[in-house]
Short mmCIF file of C-alpha atoms in Angstrom, two decimals:
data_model
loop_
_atom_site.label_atom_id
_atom_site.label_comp_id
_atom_site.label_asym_id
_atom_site.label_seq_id
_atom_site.Cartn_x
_atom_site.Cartn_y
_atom_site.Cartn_z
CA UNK A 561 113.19 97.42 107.23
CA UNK A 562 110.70 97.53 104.67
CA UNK A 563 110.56 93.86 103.46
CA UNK A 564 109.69 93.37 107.32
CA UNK A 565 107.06 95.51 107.70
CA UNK A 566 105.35 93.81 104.43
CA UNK A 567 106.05 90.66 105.70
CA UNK A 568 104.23 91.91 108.87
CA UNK A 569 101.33 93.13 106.93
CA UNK A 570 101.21 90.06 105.08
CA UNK A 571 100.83 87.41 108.11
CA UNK A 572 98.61 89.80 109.13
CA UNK A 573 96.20 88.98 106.44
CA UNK A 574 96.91 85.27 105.99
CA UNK A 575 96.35 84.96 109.93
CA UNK A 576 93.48 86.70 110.67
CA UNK A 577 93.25 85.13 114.44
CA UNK A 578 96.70 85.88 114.99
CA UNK A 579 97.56 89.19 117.23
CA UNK A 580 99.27 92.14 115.97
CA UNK A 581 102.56 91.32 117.95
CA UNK A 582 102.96 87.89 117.06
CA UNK A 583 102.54 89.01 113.35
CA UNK A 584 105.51 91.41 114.12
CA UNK A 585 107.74 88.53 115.80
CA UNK A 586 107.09 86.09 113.33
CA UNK A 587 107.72 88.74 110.55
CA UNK A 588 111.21 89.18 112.79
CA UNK A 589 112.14 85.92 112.22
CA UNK A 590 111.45 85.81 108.99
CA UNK A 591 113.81 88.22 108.07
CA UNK A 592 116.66 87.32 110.09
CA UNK A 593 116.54 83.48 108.99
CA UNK A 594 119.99 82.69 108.27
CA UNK A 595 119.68 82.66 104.56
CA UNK A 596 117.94 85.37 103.94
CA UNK A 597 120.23 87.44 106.00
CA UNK A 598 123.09 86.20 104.77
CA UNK A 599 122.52 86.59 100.98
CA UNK A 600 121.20 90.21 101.31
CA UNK A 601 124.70 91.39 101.85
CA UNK A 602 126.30 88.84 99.84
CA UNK A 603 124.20 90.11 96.71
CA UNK A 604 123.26 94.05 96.38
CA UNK A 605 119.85 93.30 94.11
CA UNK A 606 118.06 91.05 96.64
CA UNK A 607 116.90 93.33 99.51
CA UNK A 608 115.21 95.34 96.92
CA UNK A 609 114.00 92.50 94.22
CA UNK A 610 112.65 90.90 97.90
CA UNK A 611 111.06 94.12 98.80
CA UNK A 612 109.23 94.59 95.22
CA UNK A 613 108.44 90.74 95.06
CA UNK A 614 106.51 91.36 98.94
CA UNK A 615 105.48 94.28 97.83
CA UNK A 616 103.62 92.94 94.14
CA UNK A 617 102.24 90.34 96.56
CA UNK A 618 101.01 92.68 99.08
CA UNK A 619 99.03 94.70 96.39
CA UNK A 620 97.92 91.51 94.68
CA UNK A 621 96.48 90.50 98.00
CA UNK A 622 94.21 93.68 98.31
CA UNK A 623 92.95 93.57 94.91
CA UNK A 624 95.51 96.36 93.63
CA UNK A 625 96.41 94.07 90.20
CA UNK A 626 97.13 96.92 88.01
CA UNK A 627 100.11 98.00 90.63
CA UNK A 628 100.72 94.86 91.32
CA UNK A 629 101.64 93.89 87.99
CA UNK A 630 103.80 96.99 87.71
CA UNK A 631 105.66 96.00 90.82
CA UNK A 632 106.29 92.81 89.35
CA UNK A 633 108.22 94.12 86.34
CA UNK A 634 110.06 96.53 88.76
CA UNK A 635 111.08 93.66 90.52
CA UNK A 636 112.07 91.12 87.55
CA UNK A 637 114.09 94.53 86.07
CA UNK A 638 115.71 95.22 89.61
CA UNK A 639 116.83 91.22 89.51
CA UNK A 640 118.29 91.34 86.00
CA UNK A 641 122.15 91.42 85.89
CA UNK A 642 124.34 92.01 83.19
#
């Protein structure tokens, strides 16, 4: 649920002439493409190294780089297996 709502805020922002609801259904389909859905169960880190990777990007997008950054190691640390 949350990487699709920041992958709804982000086409938001990349297509400004785009409406709100197409956003949302293109966000949709984004997260169910078969790939994607099929590796988030298959491994337990990627939902959330997704979500921090979207979310590092979202803040990077509206000029939050400090948080941003720190999202970014979140997300590298969240990825790292032993």
């Amino acid at each position: 649920f949350g990487s699709h709502s920041l992958l709804s805020i982000l086409l938001k922002q990349l297509n400004v002439n785009k409406s709100e609801g197409q956003s949302s259904w293109r966000a949709l389909a984004l997260s169910l493409f078969p790939l994607h859905l099929f590796f988030h169960f298959v491994y337990y880190t990627d939902p959330g190294s997704t979500f921090f990777v979207l979310l590092s990007y979202t803040l990077s997008a509206t000029r939050y780089h400090f948080w941003s950054g720190i999202v970014g190691c979140v997300a590298v640390c969240f990825r790292q297996t032993n």
